[in-house]
Amino acid sequence: MDPFLKSSYIFILVRLLGFSTHSPLPLNPLSPSLRFTISCMFIPAGHMASAEDSKEPEWIERVRSEGAVPLLEPDNCPNGWACPPGDTFMVRGPEYLSNKVKIPGGKYLLKSLGFDWIRSSTKVGDLLSHRKHRIRKVVDEAFPTGDKPFIWAFNLQLPTKDNYSAVAYFVSTEPIQEGSLIDQFLKGDDAFRNSRLKLIANIVKGPWIVKKAVGEQAICIIGRALSCQYFISENFIEVDIDIGSSMVASAIVHLAFGYITSLTVDLAFLIESQTEAELPERILGAIRFSELKIDSAQLIEPSSYGSSGNLQASLPTRLWKSLGQGFSHLLHPGAQDSGSVSTPTTRVNGTAAHEESDGDVK
């Protein structure tokens, strides 16, 4: 800074803080808050930014920064992920059962934690049971004596040649209340979870044909339309969602995958409210990913993790079946029956503890 300007700033600061240049006694002292504001004028911009960034716990910042796909701003996140505003989604209002009125989603119940874009030679599943999974490693290091935060993972297993998975992670920031809908979901059986877990999907930006296929604010009870596996331990739940188990969903994903570098997608996860006491609905968490690059997906070796292992048929057979029925649905959307795309869900005892694996999962 120019010496003259520096001297001028110091003189003004001295006067504003209430000291006379001729007397050691304070004159008209300012309030502490104003003094702080003035003093901040002399703090370098980088220091101010770092103070704002330190609002989140260090372990959360670490998880968010270590993923292969970066965390960016919702309005500008090419080849990145972000947390979209809750009001982007419409959910059941307090009197929905009588008036069918939906309201903006509002504040999320969970905090967004991370996003993984991965691929492998086989379908990837049960990720969080591995000690060397990148989020498990961070949590175990940050909380070595227990009392760990509760992590949620939603693993969308895409029916693609290289077995891509898009995995969204969230964390509970408050204790789960006994008897709450979340508590019932975690303690209930797979039949209950299958009947309640809901996905809201929205194509924020993309080609017309993809928007037409998905629809605006597409809503799906995941366990009724897709095969799901639930893995629950003391401090995490992972839901592995096999998109390839539905021919219609598989066809739509195959269509969208061809445009993935130009798509911006919002996904919200919630537990459906089905009684008046459970209303209004609250969104667990949501994620936005945008313009993902195919080659940015992290390669995971099969020996490094447990695969879900329930590939139903050879890929070419499933692909052509999916494309045939899927595009038929696109041409005749009114013919869809939610029951016709359901498949038996592979059940996992949600309350059983997992045998820990030391396989290296990123």
C-alpha positions as YAML, in Angstrom:
chain: A
units: angstrom
residues:
- id: 1
  name: MET
  ca: [0.00, 0.00, 0.00]
- id: 2
  name: ASP
  ca: [1.15, 3.54, -0.73]
- id: 3
  name: PRO
  ca: [2.79, 5.02, 2.43]
- id: 4
  name: PHE
  ca: [0.65, 8.18, 2.27]
- id: 5
  name: LEU
  ca: [-2.61, 6.19, 2.00]
- id: 6
  name: LYS
  ca: [-1.49, 3.90, 4.80]
- id: 7
  name: SER
  ca: [-0.83, 6.89, 7.07]
- id: 8
  name: SER
  ca: [-4.22, 8.37, 6.18]
- id: 9
  name: TYR
  ca: [-6.03, 5.12, 7.02]
- id: 10
  name: ILE
  ca: [-4.26, 4.89, 10.37]
- id: 11
  name: PHE
  ca: [-5.15, 8.51, 11.20]
- id: 12
  name: ILE
  ca: [-8.83, 7.96, 10.31]
- id: 13
  name: LEU
  ca: [-8.94, 4.73, 12.30]
- id: 14
  name: VAL
  ca: [-7.46, 6.41, 15.37]
- id: 15
  name: ARG
  ca: [-10.03, 9.19, 15.20]
- id: 16
  name: LEU
  ca: [-12.95, 6.79, 14.64]
- id: 17
  name: LEU
  ca: [-11.92, 4.59, 17.52]
- id: 18
  name: GLY
  ca: [-12.26, 7.61, 19.76]
- id: 19
  name: PHE
  ca: [-8.73, 8.82, 20.44]
- id: 20
  name: SER
  ca: [-7.49, 12.37, 19.98]
- id: 21
  name: THR
  ca: [-4.11, 13.00, 18.42]
- id: 22
  name: HIS
  ca: [-3.52, 15.57, 21.16]
- id: 23
  name: SER
  ca: [-4.89, 13.69, 24.15]
- id: 24
  name: PRO
  ca: [-4.54, 10.11, 25.42]
- id: 25
  name: LEU
  ca: [-8.18, 10.14, 26.58]
- id: 26
  name: PRO
  ca: [-10.85, 8.55, 24.32]
- id: 27
  name: LEU
  ca: [-13.37, 10.83, 22.63]
- id: 28
  name: ASN
  ca: [-16.84, 9.46, 21.73]
- id: 29
  name: PRO
  ca: [-15.89, 5.79, 21.74]
- id: 30
  name: LEU
  ca: [-17.69, 3.66, 19.17]
- id: 31
  name: SER
  ca: [-19.65, 0.48, 19.87]
- id: 32
  name: PRO
  ca: [-17.67, -2.78, 19.90]
- id: 33
  name: SER
  ca: [-19.53, -4.04, 16.81]
- id: 34
  name: LEU
  ca: [-18.63, -0.94, 14.81]
- id: 35
  name: ARG
  ca: [-15.02, -1.14, 15.99]
- id: 36
  name: PHE
  ca: [-14.93, -4.73, 14.75]
- id: 37
  name: THR
  ca: [-16.36, -3.70, 11.39]
- id: 38
  name: ILE
  ca: [-13.75, -0.97, 10.99]
- id: 39
  name: SER
  ca: [-10.94, -3.28, 12.02]
- id: 40
  name: CYS
  ca: [-12.07, -5.80, 9.40]
- id: 41
  name: MET
  ca: [-11.23, -3.18, 6.77]
- id: 42
  name: PHE
  ca: [-7.58, -3.94, 7.48]
- id: 43
  name: ILE
  ca: [-7.87, -7.73, 7.26]
- id: 44
  name: PRO
  ca: [-6.75, -9.16, 3.91]
- id: 45
  name: ALA
  ca: [-9.61, -10.52, 1.80]
- id: 46
  name: GLY
  ca: [-8.22, -14.05, 1.86]
- id: 47
  name: HIS
  ca: [-8.40, -14.17, 5.65]
- id: 48
  name: MET
  ca: [-12.04, -13.09, 5.62]
- id: 49
  name: ALA
  ca: [-12.92, -15.77, 3.07]
- id: 50
  name: SER
  ca: [-11.23, -18.49, 5.11]
- id: 51
  name: ALA
  ca: [-13.20, -17.43, 8.18]
- id: 52
  name: GLU
  ca: [-16.44, -17.92, 6.28]
- id: 53
  name: ASP
  ca: [-15.30, -21.27, 4.92]
- id: 54
  name: SER
  ca: [-14.61, -22.54, 8.45]
- id: 55
  name: LYS
  ca: [-18.31, -22.61, 9.35]
- id: 56
  name: GLU
  ca: [-18.55, -26.31, 8.51]
- id: 57
  name: PRO
  ca: [-16.70, -28.88, 10.63]
- id: 58
  name: GLU
  ca: [-13.29, -29.72, 9.26]
- id: 59
  name: TRP
  ca: [-14.19, -33.33, 8.51]
- id: 60
  name: ILE
  ca: [-17.16, -32.26, 6.34]
- id: 61
  name: GLU
  ca: [-14.97, -29.85, 4.40]
- id: 62
  name: ARG
  ca: [-12.47, -32.66, 3.89]
- id: 63
  name: VAL
  ca: [-15.09, -35.06, 2.54]
- id: 64
  name: ARG
  ca: [-16.44, -32.42, 0.18]
- id: 65
  name: SER
  ca: [-13.00, -31.51, -1.15]
- id: 66
  name: GLU
  ca: [-11.61, -35.01, -1.69]
- id: 67
  name: GLY
  ca: [-14.12, -36.32, -4.20]
- id: 68
  name: ALA
  ca: [-13.22, -36.68, -7.88]
- id: 69
  name: VAL
  ca: [-16.15, -34.41, -8.79]
- id: 70
  name: PRO
  ca: [-15.81, -30.95, -7.18]
- id: 71
  name: LEU
  ca: [-18.40, -29.14, -5.08]
- id: 72
  name: LEU
  ca: [-19.41, -25.95, -6.90]
- id: 73
  name: GLU
  ca: [-22.14, -23.30, -6.82]
- id: 74
  name: PRO
  ca: [-25.66, -24.47, -7.81]
- id: 75
  name: ASP
  ca: [-25.93, -21.93, -10.61]
- id: 76
  name: ASN
  ca: [-22.59, -22.85, -12.14]
- id: 77
  name: CYS
  ca: [-21.33, -26.38, -11.58]
- id: 78
  name: PRO
  ca: [-20.00, -27.88, -14.85]
- id: 79
  name: ASN
  ca: [-18.63, -31.37, -14.20]
- id: 80
  name: GLY
  ca: [-19.44, -30.80, -10.55]
- id: 81
  name: TRP
  ca: [-22.10, -31.20, -7.90]
- id: 82
  name: ALA
  ca: [-24.02, -28.81, -5.66]
- id: 83
  name: CYS
  ca: [-26.93, -28.63, -3.24]
- id: 84
  name: PRO
  ca: [-29.99, -27.12, -4.96]
- id: 85
  name: PRO
  ca: [-32.46, -24.96, -3.00]
- id: 86
  name: GLY
  ca: [-35.09, -26.98, -1.16]
- id: 87
  name: ASP
  ca: [-37.89, -24.86, -2.58]
- id: 88
  name: THR
  ca: [-37.00, -26.20, -6.03]
- id: 89
  name: PHE
  ca: [-39.06, -29.27, -5.16]
- id: 90
  name: MET
  ca: [-42.78, -29.53, -4.38]
- id: 91
  name: VAL
  ca: [-43.84, -31.84, -1.56]
- id: 92
  name: ARG
  ca: [-47.09, -32.78, 0.19]
- id: 93
  name: GLY
  ca: [-48.46, -29.94, 2.28]
- id: 94
  name: PRO
  ca: [-49.99, -30.15, 5.80]
- id: 95
  name: GLU
  ca: [-53.49, -30.85, 4.43]
- id: 96
  name: TYR
  ca: [-52.49, -32.81, 1.35]
- id: 97
  name: LEU
  ca: [-54.72, -35.78, 2.13]
- id: 98
  name: SER
  ca: [-57.80, -33.57, 1.90]
- id: 99
  name: ASN
  ca: [-56.87, -30.87, -0.62]
- id: 100
  name: LYS
  ca: [-53.95, -32.40, -2.60]
- id: 101
  name: VAL
  ca: [-52.01, -29.13, -2.27]
- id: 102
  name: LYS
  ca: [-48.23, -29.30, -2.44]
- id: 103
  name: ILE
  ca: [-45.79, -26.79, -1.00]
- id: 104
  name: PRO
  ca: [-42.12, -25.88, -1.60]
- id: 105
  name: GLY
  ca: [-39.74, -28.34, 0.04]
- id: 106
  name: GLY
  ca: [-38.01, -25.85, 2.33]
- id: 107
  name: LYS
  ca: [-35.10, -26.75, 4.58]
- id: 108
  name: TYR
  ca: [-33.58, -30.21, 4.27]
- id: 109
  name: LEU
  ca: [-33.50, -32.66, 7.16]
- id: 110
  name: LEU
  ca: [-29.96, -33.73, 6.28]
- id: 111
  name: LYS
  ca: [-26.82, -31.86, 5.27]
- id: 112
  name: SER
  ca: [-25.29, -32.60, 1.88]
- id: 113
  name: LEU
  ca: [-21.95, -34.32, 2.39]
- id: 114
  name: GLY
  ca: [-20.53, -35.53, -0.90]
- id: 115
  name: PHE
  ca: [-20.96, -36.99, -4.35]
- id: 116
  name: ASP
  ca: [-19.09, -39.80, -6.10]
- id: 117
  name: TRP
  ca: [-19.04, -40.55, -9.81]
- id: 118
  name: ILE
  ca: [-17.49, -44.00, -10.18]
- id: 119
  name: ARG
  ca: [-17.25, -46.89, -12.63]
- id: 120
  name: SER
  ca: [-16.10, -50.49, -12.56]
- id: 121
  name: SER
  ca: [-16.11, -53.76, -14.45]
- id: 122
  name: THR
  ca: [-18.98, -54.95, -12.28]
- id: 123
  name: LYS
  ca: [-21.85, -53.33, -10.42]
- id: 124
  name: VAL
  ca: [-20.73, -51.55, -7.26]
- id: 125
  name: GLY
  ca: [-22.64, -51.97, -4.01]
- id: 126
  name: ASP
  ca: [-22.43, -51.92, -0.21]
- id: 127
  name: LEU
  ca: [-19.76, -49.23, -0.38]
- id: 128
  name: LEU
  ca: [-19.85, -47.86, 3.15]
- id: 129
  name: SER
  ca: [-19.20, -51.21, 4.80]
- id: 130
  name: HIS
  ca: [-15.59, -50.95, 3.64]
- id: 131
  name: ARG
  ca: [-13.22, -49.29, 6.08]
- id: 132
  name: LYS
  ca: [-11.12, -47.76, 3.30]
- id: 133
  name: HIS
  ca: [-14.02, -46.06, 1.57]
- id: 134
  name: ARG
  ca: [-13.01, -42.40, 1.47]
- id: 135
  name: ILE
  ca: [-15.88, -41.19, 3.65]
- id: 136
  name: ARG
  ca: [-15.49, -44.02, 6.15]
- id: 137
  name: LYS
  ca: [-11.80, -43.16, 6.50]
- id: 138
  name: VAL
  ca: [-12.50, -39.49, 7.18]
- id: 139
  name: VAL
  ca: [-15.25, -40.24, 9.72]
- id: 140
  name: ASP
  ca: [-13.18, -42.88, 11.53]
- id: 141
  name: GLU
  ca: [-10.22, -40.51, 11.77]
- id: 142
  name: ALA
  ca: [-12.35, -37.57, 12.95]
- id: 143
  name: PHE
  ca: [-14.28, -39.63, 15.53]
- id: 144
  name: PRO
  ca: [-11.87, -42.34, 16.76]
- id: 145
  name: THR
  ca: [-13.65, -42.98, 20.06]
- id: 146
  name: GLY
  ca: [-17.14, -43.45, 18.71]
- id: 147
  name: ASP
  ca: [-20.22, -41.19, 18.73]
- id: 148
  name: LYS
  ca: [-19.92, -40.91, 14.95]
- id: 149
  name: PRO
  ca: [-22.35, -38.88, 12.81]
- id: 150
  name: PHE
  ca: [-24.98, -40.85, 10.91]
- id: 151
  name: ILE
  ca: [-24.28, -41.05, 7.17]
- id: 152
  name: TRP
  ca: [-26.81, -41.62, 4.39]
- id: 153
  name: ALA
  ca: [-25.78, -42.88, 0.95]
- id: 154
  name: PHE
  ca: [-27.97, -43.30, -2.13]
- id: 155
  name: ASN
  ca: [-26.16, -45.33, -4.79]
- id: 156
  name: LEU
  ca: [-27.76, -45.07, -8.24]
- id: 157
  name: GLN
  ca: [-26.39, -48.05, -10.18]
- id: 158
  name: LEU
  ca: [-26.66, -47.16, -13.86]
- id: 159
  name: PRO
  ca: [-27.25, -49.89, -16.48]
- id: 160
  name: THR
  ca: [-24.21, -48.98, -18.56]
- id: 161
  name: LYS
  ca: [-21.38, -51.00, -20.06]
- id: 162
  name: ASP
  ca: [-18.81, -49.71, -17.58]
- id: 163
  name: ASN
  ca: [-21.18, -49.95, -14.58]
- id: 164
  name: TYR
  ca: [-21.28, -46.29, -13.63]
- id: 165
  name: SER
  ca: [-22.67, -45.30, -10.25]
- id: 166
  name: ALA
  ca: [-23.73, -41.87, -9.04]
- id: 167
  name: VAL
  ca: [-23.60, -41.82, -5.25]
- id: 168
  name: ALA
  ca: [-25.05, -39.02, -3.12]
- id: 169
  name: TYR
  ca: [-24.03, -38.73, 0.54]
- id: 170
  name: PHE
  ca: [-25.75, -36.86, 3.36]
- id: 171
  name: VAL
  ca: [-25.27, -36.60, 7.12]
- id: 172
  name: SER
  ca: [-27.71, -36.21, 10.00]
- id: 173
  name: THR
  ca: [-26.92, -32.96, 11.80]
- id: 174
  name: GLU
  ca: [-29.38, -33.52, 14.66]
- id: 175
  name: PRO
  ca: [-30.27, -36.56, 16.80]
- id: 176
  name: ILE
  ca: [-32.98, -38.73, 15.27]
- id: 177
  name: GLN
  ca: [-36.14, -38.44, 17.34]
- id: 178
  name: GLU
  ca: [-37.69, -41.62, 18.66]
- id: 179
  name: GLY
  ca: [-40.83, -42.49, 16.71]
- id: 180
  name: SER
  ca: [-40.18, -40.00, 13.92]
- id: 181
  name: LEU
  ca: [-40.65, -41.01, 10.30]
- id: 182
  name: ILE
  ca: [-36.88, -41.26, 9.88]
- id: 183
  name: ASP
  ca: [-36.69, -43.46, 12.98]
- id: 184
  name: GLN
  ca: [-39.44, -45.71, 11.60]
- id: 185
  name: PHE
  ca: [-37.64, -45.91, 8.26]
- id: 186
  name: LEU
  ca: [-34.36, -46.97, 9.84]
- id: 187
  name: LYS
  ca: [-35.92, -49.47, 12.24]
- id: 188
  name: GLY
  ca: [-38.58, -50.81, 9.88]
- id: 189
  name: ASP
  ca: [-38.35, -53.73, 7.50]
- id: 190
  name: ASP
  ca: [-37.62, -53.59, 3.78]
- id: 191
  name: ALA
  ca: [-41.31, -53.71, 2.91]
- id: 192
  name: PHE
  ca: [-41.87, -50.48, 4.86]
- id: 193
  name: ARG
  ca: [-38.84, -48.81, 3.30]
- id: 194
  name: ASN
  ca: [-39.87, -49.89, -0.20]
- id: 195
  name: SER
  ca: [-43.30, -48.34, 0.30]
- id: 196
  name: ARG
  ca: [-41.97, -45.00, 1.55]
- id: 197
  name: LEU
  ca: [-38.65, -44.01, -0.05]
- id: 198
  name: LYS
  ca: [-39.43, -41.41, -2.69]
- id: 199
  name: LEU
  ca: [-37.32, -39.80, -5.39]
- id: 200
  name: ILE
  ca: [-38.08, -36.49, -7.09]
- id: 201
  name: ALA
  ca: [-36.09, -35.99, -10.30]
- id: 202
  name: ASN
  ca: [-35.89, -32.84, -12.37]
- id: 203
  name: ILE
  ca: [-33.91, -32.11, -15.53]
- id: 204
  name: VAL
  ca: [-32.84, -28.52, -14.89]
- id: 205
  name: LYS
  ca: [-31.00, -28.23, -18.20]
- id: 206
  name: GLY
  ca: [-30.78, -30.59, -21.12]
- id: 207
  name: PRO
  ca: [-32.13, -31.58, -24.53]
- id: 208
  name: TRP
  ca: [-35.87, -31.54, -25.10]
- id: 209
  name: ILE
  ca: [-36.02, -35.29, -25.70]
- id: 210
  name: VAL
  ca: [-34.54, -36.04, -22.26]
- id: 211
  name: LYS
  ca: [-36.84, -33.57, -20.52]
- id: 212
  name: LYS
  ca: [-39.80, -35.15, -22.30]
- id: 213
  name: ALA
  ca: [-38.74, -38.64, -21.26]
- id: 214
  name: VAL
  ca: [-38.21, -37.77, -17.60]
- id: 215
  name: GLY
  ca: [-41.00, -35.23, -17.22]
- id: 216
  name: GLU
  ca: [-41.13, -32.21, -14.94]
- id: 217
  name: GLN
  ca: [-40.63, -33.05, -11.26]
- id: 218
  name: ALA
  ca: [-40.85, -36.78, -11.92]
- id: 219
  name: ILE
  ca: [-41.83, -38.59, -8.72]
- id: 220
  name: CYS
  ca: [-41.20, -42.25, -7.97]
- id: 221
  name: ILE
  ca: [-41.61, -44.52, -4.96]
- id: 222
  name: ILE
  ca: [-38.26, -46.15, -5.52]
- id: 223
  name: GLY
  ca: [-38.90, -49.55, -3.96]
- id: 224
  name: ARG
  ca: [-42.08, -50.09, -5.97]
- id: 225
  name: ALA
  ca: [-40.46, -49.44, -9.34]
- id: 226
  name: LEU
  ca: [-36.85, -50.49, -8.84]
- id: 227
  name: SER
  ca: [-34.91, -53.22, -7.06]
- id: 228
  name: CYS
  ca: [-33.28, -51.84, -3.91]
- id: 229
  name: GLN
  ca: [-30.86, -53.16, -1.34]
- id: 230
  name: TYR
  ca: [-30.58, -51.61, 2.12]
- id: 231
  name: PHE
  ca: [-27.41, -51.78, 4.19]
- id: 232
  name: ILE
  ca: [-27.65, -50.40, 7.71]
- id: 233
  name: SER
  ca: [-25.10, -50.22, 10.50]
- id: 234
  name: GLU
  ca: [-24.76, -48.23, 13.70]
- id: 235
  name: ASN
  ca: [-23.77, -45.05, 11.92]
- id: 236
  name: PHE
  ca: [-24.82, -45.34, 8.28]
- id: 237
  name: ILE
  ca: [-27.48, -46.45, 5.85]
- id: 238
  name: GLU
  ca: [-26.78, -47.15, 2.20]
- id: 239
  name: VAL
  ca: [-29.50, -47.69, -0.39]
- id: 240
  name: ASP
  ca: [-28.29, -49.35, -3.58]
- id: 241
  name: ILE
  ca: [-30.79, -48.62, -6.35]
- id: 242
  name: ASP
  ca: [-30.56, -50.84, -9.44]
- id: 243
  name: ILE
  ca: [-31.83, -48.68, -12.31]
- id: 244
  name: GLY
  ca: [-31.42, -51.65, -14.67]
- id: 245
  name: SER
  ca: [-34.14, -53.58, -12.81]
- id: 246
  name: SER
  ca: [-36.80, -51.50, -14.58]
- id: 247
  name: MET
  ca: [-36.95, -51.65, -18.37]
- id: 248
  name: VAL
  ca: [-38.54, -48.22, -18.60]
- id: 249
  name: ALA
  ca: [-36.06, -46.59, -16.21]
- id: 250
  name: SER
  ca: [-33.20, -48.36, -17.96]
- id: 251
  name: ALA
  ca: [-34.27, -47.06, -21.37]
- id: 252
  name: ILE
  ca: [-34.58, -43.51, -20.08]
- id: 253
  name: VAL
  ca: [-31.14, -43.67, -18.45]
- id: 254
  name: HIS
  ca: [-29.61, -45.04, -21.66]
- id: 255
  name: LEU
  ca: [-31.16, -42.13, -23.52]
- id: 256
  name: ALA
  ca: [-30.01, -39.56, -20.96]
- id: 257
  name: PHE
  ca: [-26.52, -41.04, -20.71]
- id: 258
  name: GLY
  ca: [-25.86, -40.09, -24.30]
- id: 259
  name: TYR
  ca: [-26.39, -36.44, -23.33]
- id: 260
  name: ILE
  ca: [-24.81, -36.55, -19.88]
- id: 261
  name: THR
  ca: [-22.19, -33.91, -20.70]
- id: 262
  name: SER
  ca: [-24.98, -31.40, -21.34]
- id: 263
  name: LEU
  ca: [-27.38, -32.37, -18.53]
- id: 264
  name: THR
  ca: [-28.03, -30.67, -15.20]
- id: 265
  name: VAL
  ca: [-30.04, -32.96, -12.93]
- id: 266
  name: ASP
  ca: [-31.64, -32.40, -9.52]
- id: 267
  name: LEU
  ca: [-32.45, -35.41, -7.34]
- id: 268
  name: ALA
  ca: [-34.29, -35.17, -4.01]
- id: 269
  name: PHE
  ca: [-34.77, -38.06, -1.59]
- id: 270
  name: LEU
  ca: [-37.57, -38.16, 0.98]
- id: 271
  name: ILE
  ca: [-39.73, -40.50, 3.00]
- id: 272
  name: GLU
  ca: [-43.31, -40.24, 1.81]
- id: 273
  name: SER
  ca: [-45.86, -38.99, 4.34]
- id: 274
  name: GLN
  ca: [-48.97, -41.17, 4.16]
- id: 275
  name: THR
  ca: [-50.90, -40.07, 7.26]
- id: 276
  name: GLU
  ca: [-52.04, -36.67, 8.48]
- id: 277
  name: ALA
  ca: [-49.71, -36.85, 11.48]
- id: 278
  name: GLU
  ca: [-46.71, -37.27, 9.16]
- id: 279
  name: LEU
  ca: [-47.49, -34.18, 7.07]
- id: 280
  name: PRO
  ca: [-46.10, -31.93, 5.76]
- id: 281
  name: GLU
  ca: [-43.42, -33.86, 3.94]
- id: 282
  name: ARG
  ca: [-39.78, -32.99, 4.55]
- id: 283
  name: ILE
  ca: [-36.99, -33.69, 2.11]
- id: 284
  name: LEU
  ca: [-34.08, -35.70, 3.50]
- id: 285
  name: GLY
  ca: [-31.58, -34.15, 1.12]
- id: 286
  name: ALA
  ca: [-31.03, -33.25, -2.50]
- id: 287
  name: ILE
  ca: [-28.15, -33.07, -4.92]
- id: 288
  name: ARG
  ca: [-27.49, -31.45, -8.26]
- id: 289
  name: PHE
  ca: [-24.91, -32.76, -10.72]
- id: 290
  name: SER
  ca: [-24.15, -31.02, -13.96]
- id: 291
  name: GLU
  ca: [-22.42, -31.77, -17.25]
- id: 292
  name: LEU
  ca: [-20.55, -34.79, -15.92]
- id: 293
  name: LYS
  ca: [-17.65, -35.94, -18.03]
- id: 294
  name: ILE
  ca: [-17.56, -39.64, -18.76]
- id: 295
  name: ASP
  ca: [-13.82, -39.85, -18.17]
- id: 296
  name: SER
  ca: [-14.03, -38.02, -14.84]
- id: 297
  name: ALA
  ca: [-15.61, -41.08, -13.20]
- id: 298
  name: GLN
  ca: [-13.21, -42.73, -10.79]
- id: 299
  name: LEU
  ca: [-12.29, -46.30, -11.71]
- id: 300
  name: ILE
  ca: [-12.81, -48.79, -8.88]
- id: 301
  name: GLU
  ca: [-11.17, -52.18, -9.14]
- id: 302
  name: PRO
  ca: [-13.48, -55.19, -8.53]
- id: 303
  name: SER
  ca: [-11.14, -56.58, -5.87]
- id: 304
  name: SER
  ca: [-11.43, -53.35, -3.90]
- id: 305
  name: TYR
  ca: [-15.07, -53.62, -2.89]
- id: 306
  name: GLY
  ca: [-18.07, -55.90, -2.69]
- id: 307
  name: SER
  ca: [-20.20, -55.99, -5.82]
- id: 308
  name: SER
  ca: [-23.95, -56.32, -5.59]
- id: 309
  name: GLY
  ca: [-23.62, -59.43, -7.68]
- id: 310
  name: ASN
  ca: [-27.20, -59.65, -8.93]
- id: 311
  name: LEU
  ca: [-26.75, -58.91, -12.63]
- id: 312
  name: GLN
  ca: [-29.89, -60.38, -14.12]
- id: 313
  name: ALA
  ca: [-28.92, -61.12, -17.70]
- id: 314
  name: SER
  ca: [-26.16, -60.38, -20.13]
- id: 315
  name: LEU
  ca: [-25.80, -56.69, -20.88]
- id: 316
  name: PRO
  ca: [-26.70, -56.91, -24.59]
- id: 317
  name: THR
  ca: [-29.92, -58.80, -23.82]
- id: 318
  name: ARG
  ca: [-30.98, -56.36, -21.12]
- id: 319
  name: LEU
  ca: [-29.99, -53.39, -23.24]
- id: 320
  name: TRP
  ca: [-32.11, -54.30, -26.24]
- id: 321
  name: LYS
  ca: [-35.06, -55.29, -24.06]
- id: 322
  name: SER
  ca: [-34.81, -52.00, -22.21]
- id: 323
  name: LEU
  ca: [-34.52, -49.92, -25.34]
- id: 324
  name: GLY
  ca: [-37.45, -51.68, -26.98]
- id: 325
  name: GLN
  ca: [-39.90, -51.26, -24.12]
- id: 326
  name: GLY
  ca: [-38.47, -47.95, -22.99]
- id: 327
  name: PHE
  ca: [-38.89, -46.17, -26.30]
- id: 328
  name: SER
  ca: [-42.32, -47.71, -26.68]
- id: 329
  name: HIS
  ca: [-43.19, -45.98, -23.41]
- id: 330
  name: LEU
  ca: [-41.78, -42.69, -24.69]
- id: 331
  name: LEU
  ca: [-44.02, -42.89, -27.74]
- id: 332
  name: HIS
  ca: [-47.05, -43.93, -25.67]
- id: 333
  name: PRO
  ca: [-46.55, -42.37, -22.20]
- id: 334
  name: GLY
  ca: [-50.14, -42.96, -21.16]
- id: 335
  name: ALA
  ca: [-49.64, -46.69, -21.26]
- id: 336
  name: GLN
  ca: [-47.36, -46.76, -18.22]
- id: 337
  name: ASP
  ca: [-48.55, -48.72, -15.23]
- id: 338
  name: SER
  ca: [-46.40, -48.34, -12.14]
- id: 339
  name: GLY
  ca: [-47.07, -51.93, -11.23]
- id: 340
  name: SER
  ca: [-45.81, -53.24, -14.57]
- id: 341
  name: VAL
  ca: [-42.25, -52.10, -13.99]
- id: 342
  name: SER
  ca: [-41.88, -53.39, -10.47]
- id: 343
  name: THR
  ca: [-39.50, -56.24, -9.79]
- id: 344
  name: PRO
  ca: [-38.93, -58.24, -6.63]
- id: 345
  name: THR
  ca: [-36.59, -56.38, -4.34]
- id: 346
  name: THR
  ca: [-33.49, -58.13, -3.13]
- id: 347
  name: ARG
  ca: [-33.91, -57.93, 0.61]
- id: 348
  name: VAL
  ca: [-31.10, -57.30, 3.06]
- id: 349
  name: ASN
  ca: [-31.63, -57.51, 6.79]
- id: 350
  name: GLY
  ca: [-31.36, -53.84, 7.59]
- id: 351
  name: THR
  ca: [-30.68, -54.35, 11.27]
- id: 352
  name: ALA
  ca: [-27.84, -56.83, 10.89]
- id: 353
  name: ALA
  ca: [-24.30, -55.59, 11.38]
- id: 354
  name: HIS
  ca: [-21.92, -55.96, 8.45]
- id: 355
  name: GLU
  ca: [-18.68, -57.84, 8.51]
- id: 356
  name: GLU
  ca: [-16.09, -55.15, 7.92]
- id: 357
  name: SER
  ca: [-13.95, -55.30, 4.81]
- id: 358
  name: ASP
  ca: [-10.50, -53.85, 4.35]
- id: 359
  name: GLY
  ca: [-10.84, -53.57, 0.58]
- id: 360
  name: ASP
  ca: [-9.68, -50.23, -0.76]
- id: 361
  name: VAL
  ca: [-12.65, -48.19, -1.89]
- id: 362
  name: LYS
  ca: [-12.25, -44.58, -2.88]
...
